[in-house]
Each structure stands twice: as C-alpha cells, then as structure tokens.
Amino acid sequence: MKRIINTVVITSILLVIICLVVSKMNSYSEFYKAATYQEISERLNNDEKLIVYIYKDSCSKCIYIKENLEKKELNARIYGLNLDKELPINFLEKYNISFTPTFLKFNRKKLVNKLDDIKDVNDVISFVRDD
C-alpha cells in the first residue's frame, strides 16, 4: 500500500513539473513576426503602419535585443527580416541600412523613423512606443 502511495505521489510531482515546463515554453514568444521581404513589401503597399526589424541570427547585438525584448509587452506590429536568410539589396540601399540591428518605422508607405544606433533595449522600447 505504501508503495502505491509513493508511486502516485512521485508521478503527481513529475506531472506538475512537466506541466510547469510546458507552460513556460508556451509563454515564450518573439517580440516580432518573422517575415520575408515580399511579405513586408506587400504590407507597405497596403498602407499599413508597421515596424520592420532588420537582424541577423549571427549578430550578437541582435541576440541581446531578442533575449531582452522577449520579456517586454511592446503592443506593436513588428516584422522581422532576417538578413541571414535573404538579402534584399535594393531595400537595404533604399533605406540606407548598413548594419544590424536596425528598426524602421513606416506610416502610409513612408519611412518616418529609423533606429540603428541601439545602445540598449530601452532605445528600442522608446522607438516602438513613440508615435
């Protein structure tokens, strides 16, 4: 009888731990939606107000920004363009993007603000929340 009770208790504890781990994994969300250059272009052509995050998986500052912004509620539509996956030269030249990370804010097809001299995540938070 003791053995059955011990097994039930241990199984219950393991289930609680597994549920907590799965719950933590599901609460992780990126602060941006990964998008292709074509998707971003379509959104710009639809006169949407949006923010584009230009990054590379291999960029240490991009990794820092991502890790620290995951925990923030930005409440903004941010689309991420990964330059390790595609390199839209015309887009980069048009908006004078020479390094990552860079944030671009568009309103009605026009670039209204650009952030590329990022010292810490507070710069990004201010940029995103500034209307």
PDB file of C-alpha atoms in Angstrom:
ATOM      1  CA  MET A   1       0.000   0.000   0.000  1.00  0.00           C
ATOM      2  CA  LYS A   2       2.832   2.399   0.903  1.00  0.00           C
ATOM      3  CA  ARG A   3       4.497   1.625  -2.382  1.00  0.00           C
ATOM      4  CA  ILE A   4       1.365   2.574  -4.354  1.00  0.00           C
ATOM      5  CA  ILE A   5       1.014   5.848  -2.448  1.00  0.00           C
ATOM      6  CA  ASN A   6       4.687   6.688  -3.044  1.00  0.00           C
ATOM      7  CA  THR A   7       4.315   5.925  -6.755  1.00  0.00           C
ATOM      8  CA  VAL A   8       1.217   8.129  -7.012  1.00  0.00           C
ATOM      9  CA  VAL A   9       2.926  10.997  -5.166  1.00  0.00           C
ATOM     10  CA  ILE A  10       6.075  10.795  -7.298  1.00  0.00           C
ATOM     11  CA  THR A  11       4.023  10.552 -10.501  1.00  0.00           C
ATOM     12  CA  SER A  12       1.950  13.575  -9.447  1.00  0.00           C
ATOM     13  CA  ILE A  13       5.044  15.627  -8.708  1.00  0.00           C
ATOM     14  CA  LEU A  14       6.544  14.714 -12.085  1.00  0.00           C
ATOM     15  CA  LEU A  15       3.316  15.689 -13.856  1.00  0.00           C
ATOM     16  CA  VAL A  16       3.280  19.074 -12.124  1.00  0.00           C
ATOM     17  CA  ILE A  17       6.897  19.692 -13.109  1.00  0.00           C
ATOM     18  CA  ILE A  18       6.207  18.707 -16.723  1.00  0.00           C
ATOM     19  CA  CYS A  19       3.156  20.992 -16.830  1.00  0.00           C
ATOM     20  CA  LEU A  20       5.194  23.906 -15.482  1.00  0.00           C
ATOM     21  CA  VAL A  21       7.938  23.362 -18.049  1.00  0.00           C
ATOM     22  CA  VAL A  22       5.473  23.098 -20.948  1.00  0.00           C
ATOM     23  CA  SER A  23       3.630  26.177 -19.714  1.00  0.00           C
ATOM     24  CA  LYS A  24       6.882  28.143 -19.569  1.00  0.00           C
ATOM     25  CA  MET A  25       7.791  27.018 -23.092  1.00  0.00           C
ATOM     26  CA  ASN A  26       4.400  28.077 -24.445  1.00  0.00           C
ATOM     27  CA  SER A  27       4.622  31.520 -22.838  1.00  0.00           C
ATOM     28  CA  TYR A  28       7.815  32.253 -24.780  1.00  0.00           C
ATOM     29  CA  SER A  29       7.007  34.402 -27.764  1.00  0.00           C
ATOM     30  CA  GLU A  30       9.065  36.522 -30.040  1.00  0.00           C
ATOM     31  CA  PHE A  31       8.541  40.255 -29.968  1.00  0.00           C
ATOM     32  CA  TYR A  32       8.360  40.224 -33.775  1.00  0.00           C
ATOM     33  CA  LYS A  33       6.825  38.120 -36.508  1.00  0.00           C
ATOM     34  CA  ALA A  34       9.383  36.676 -38.912  1.00  0.00           C
ATOM     35  CA  ALA A  35       8.615  37.852 -42.437  1.00  0.00           C
ATOM     36  CA  THR A  36      10.105  37.701 -45.893  1.00  0.00           C
ATOM     37  CA  TYR A  37      10.984  40.791 -47.877  1.00  0.00           C
ATOM     38  CA  GLN A  38       7.971  40.093 -50.109  1.00  0.00           C
ATOM     39  CA  GLU A  39       5.596  39.991 -47.117  1.00  0.00           C
ATOM     40  CA  ILE A  40       6.991  43.271 -45.812  1.00  0.00           C
ATOM     41  CA  SER A  41       6.680  44.880 -49.256  1.00  0.00           C
ATOM     42  CA  GLU A  42       3.053  43.782 -49.504  1.00  0.00           C
ATOM     43  CA  ARG A  43       2.276  45.268 -46.101  1.00  0.00           C
ATOM     44  CA  LEU A  44       3.964  48.523 -47.082  1.00  0.00           C
ATOM     45  CA  ASN A  45       1.948  48.634 -50.308  1.00  0.00           C
ATOM     46  CA  ASN A  46      -1.251  48.195 -48.286  1.00  0.00           C
ATOM     47  CA  ASP A  47      -0.553  51.487 -46.492  1.00  0.00           C
ATOM     48  CA  GLU A  48      -0.100  49.657 -43.235  1.00  0.00           C
ATOM     49  CA  LYS A  49       1.582  51.276 -40.281  1.00  0.00           C
ATOM     50  CA  LEU A  50       4.354  48.910 -39.285  1.00  0.00           C
ATOM     51  CA  ILE A  51       7.798  48.483 -37.821  1.00  0.00           C
ATOM     52  CA  VAL A  52      10.453  46.403 -39.548  1.00  0.00           C
ATOM     53  CA  TYR A  53      13.238  44.830 -37.521  1.00  0.00           C
ATOM     54  CA  ILE A  54      16.331  44.074 -39.616  1.00  0.00           C
ATOM     55  CA  TYR A  55      18.516  41.457 -37.950  1.00  0.00           C
ATOM     56  CA  LYS A  56      20.869  38.519 -38.354  1.00  0.00           C
ATOM     57  CA  ASP A  57      20.938  35.325 -36.342  1.00  0.00           C
ATOM     58  CA  SER A  58      24.720  35.720 -36.204  1.00  0.00           C
ATOM     59  CA  CYS A  59      24.623  39.291 -34.813  1.00  0.00           C
ATOM     60  CA  SER A  60      25.494  39.435 -31.101  1.00  0.00           C
ATOM     61  CA  LYS A  61      23.612  42.694 -30.513  1.00  0.00           C
ATOM     62  CA  CYS A  62      20.556  41.226 -32.285  1.00  0.00           C
ATOM     63  CA  ILE A  63      20.694  38.236 -29.946  1.00  0.00           C
ATOM     64  CA  TYR A  64      20.920  40.582 -26.966  1.00  0.00           C
ATOM     65  CA  ILE A  65      17.942  42.621 -28.219  1.00  0.00           C
ATOM     66  CA  LYS A  66      15.870  39.489 -28.836  1.00  0.00           C
ATOM     67  CA  GLU A  67      16.631  37.942 -25.448  1.00  0.00           C
ATOM     68  CA  ASN A  68      15.771  41.135 -23.600  1.00  0.00           C
ATOM     69  CA  LEU A  69      12.698  42.180 -25.585  1.00  0.00           C
ATOM     70  CA  GLU A  70      11.040  38.768 -25.289  1.00  0.00           C
ATOM     71  CA  LYS A  71      10.097  39.740 -21.749  1.00  0.00           C
ATOM     72  CA  LYS A  72       8.512  43.067 -22.716  1.00  0.00           C
ATOM     73  CA  GLU A  73       4.981  43.870 -23.835  1.00  0.00           C
ATOM     74  CA  LEU A  74       5.535  46.139 -26.821  1.00  0.00           C
ATOM     75  CA  ASN A  75       1.998  46.028 -28.267  1.00  0.00           C
ATOM     76  CA  ALA A  76       3.193  46.801 -31.775  1.00  0.00           C
ATOM     77  CA  ARG A  77       3.215  45.036 -35.112  1.00  0.00           C
ATOM     78  CA  ILE A  78       6.876  44.335 -35.692  1.00  0.00           C
ATOM     79  CA  TYR A  79       8.020  42.273 -38.662  1.00  0.00           C
ATOM     80  CA  GLY A  80      11.491  40.793 -38.590  1.00  0.00           C
ATOM     81  CA  LEU A  81      13.610  40.472 -41.712  1.00  0.00           C
ATOM     82  CA  ASN A  82      16.497  38.052 -41.207  1.00  0.00           C
ATOM     83  CA  LEU A  83      19.421  39.026 -43.431  1.00  0.00           C
ATOM     84  CA  ASP A  84      20.983  35.601 -42.876  1.00  0.00           C
ATOM     85  CA  LYS A  85      18.055  34.139 -44.862  1.00  0.00           C
ATOM     86  CA  GLU A  86      17.589  36.757 -47.570  1.00  0.00           C
ATOM     87  CA  LEU A  87      19.428  39.874 -48.607  1.00  0.00           C
ATOM     88  CA  PRO A  88      17.170  42.370 -50.427  1.00  0.00           C
ATOM     89  CA  ILE A  89      19.904  44.721 -51.654  1.00  0.00           C
ATOM     90  CA  ASN A  90      17.505  47.305 -53.144  1.00  0.00           C
ATOM     91  CA  PHE A  91      15.603  47.568 -49.848  1.00  0.00           C
ATOM     92  CA  LEU A  92      18.818  47.888 -47.844  1.00  0.00           C
ATOM     93  CA  GLU A  93      20.176  50.577 -50.156  1.00  0.00           C
ATOM     94  CA  LYS A  94      16.887  52.487 -50.353  1.00  0.00           C
ATOM     95  CA  TYR A  95      16.738  52.850 -46.558  1.00  0.00           C
ATOM     96  CA  ASN A  96      20.489  53.131 -46.066  1.00  0.00           C
ATOM     97  CA  ILE A  97      20.781  50.038 -43.882  1.00  0.00           C
ATOM     98  CA  SER A  98      24.406  49.149 -43.337  1.00  0.00           C
ATOM     99  CA  PHE A  99      24.335  47.058 -40.172  1.00  0.00           C
ATOM    100  CA  THR A 100      22.137  45.127 -37.795  1.00  0.00           C
ATOM    101  CA  PRO A 101      20.106  45.514 -35.718  1.00  0.00           C
ATOM    102  CA  THR A 102      18.084  48.265 -37.373  1.00  0.00           C
ATOM    103  CA  PHE A 103      14.452  49.215 -36.801  1.00  0.00           C
ATOM    104  CA  LEU A 104      12.403  51.056 -39.428  1.00  0.00           C
ATOM    105  CA  LYS A 105       9.030  52.652 -38.733  1.00  0.00           C
ATOM    106  CA  PHE A 106       6.667  53.149 -41.668  1.00  0.00           C
ATOM    107  CA  ASN A 107       3.398  55.003 -41.971  1.00  0.00           C
ATOM    108  CA  ARG A 108       1.491  55.148 -45.254  1.00  0.00           C
ATOM    109  CA  LYS A 109       4.372  53.712 -47.283  1.00  0.00           C
ATOM    110  CA  LYS A 110       6.816  56.294 -45.950  1.00  0.00           C
ATOM    111  CA  LEU A 111       9.730  55.788 -43.635  1.00  0.00           C
ATOM    112  CA  VAL A 112       9.002  58.029 -40.649  1.00  0.00           C
ATOM    113  CA  ASN A 113      11.727  56.941 -38.263  1.00  0.00           C
ATOM    114  CA  LYS A 114      14.847  54.791 -38.156  1.00  0.00           C
ATOM    115  CA  LEU A 115      16.789  53.361 -35.225  1.00  0.00           C
ATOM    116  CA  ASP A 116      20.214  51.882 -35.842  1.00  0.00           C
ATOM    117  CA  ASP A 117      22.345  53.278 -33.043  1.00  0.00           C
ATOM    118  CA  ILE A 118      20.994  50.981 -30.353  1.00  0.00           C
ATOM    119  CA  LYS A 119      22.718  51.145 -27.005  1.00  0.00           C
ATOM    120  CA  ASP A 120      20.250  49.002 -25.059  1.00  0.00           C
ATOM    121  CA  VAL A 121      16.697  47.666 -25.179  1.00  0.00           C
ATOM    122  CA  ASN A 122      15.279  50.891 -23.756  1.00  0.00           C
ATOM    123  CA  ASP A 123      16.196  52.597 -27.034  1.00  0.00           C
ATOM    124  CA  VAL A 124      14.047  50.069 -28.870  1.00  0.00           C
ATOM    125  CA  ILE A 125      11.178  50.325 -26.402  1.00  0.00           C
ATOM    126  CA  SER A 126      11.127  54.118 -26.756  1.00  0.00           C
ATOM    127  CA  PHE A 127      11.307  53.845 -30.533  1.00  0.00           C
ATOM    128  CA  VAL A 128       8.426  51.371 -30.721  1.00  0.00           C
ATOM    129  CA  ARG A 129       6.179  53.259 -28.304  1.00  0.00           C
ATOM    130  CA  ASP A 130       6.867  56.681 -29.807  1.00  0.00           C
ATOM    131  CA  ASP A 131       4.064  57.709 -32.144  1.00  0.00           C
TER     132      ASP A 131
END
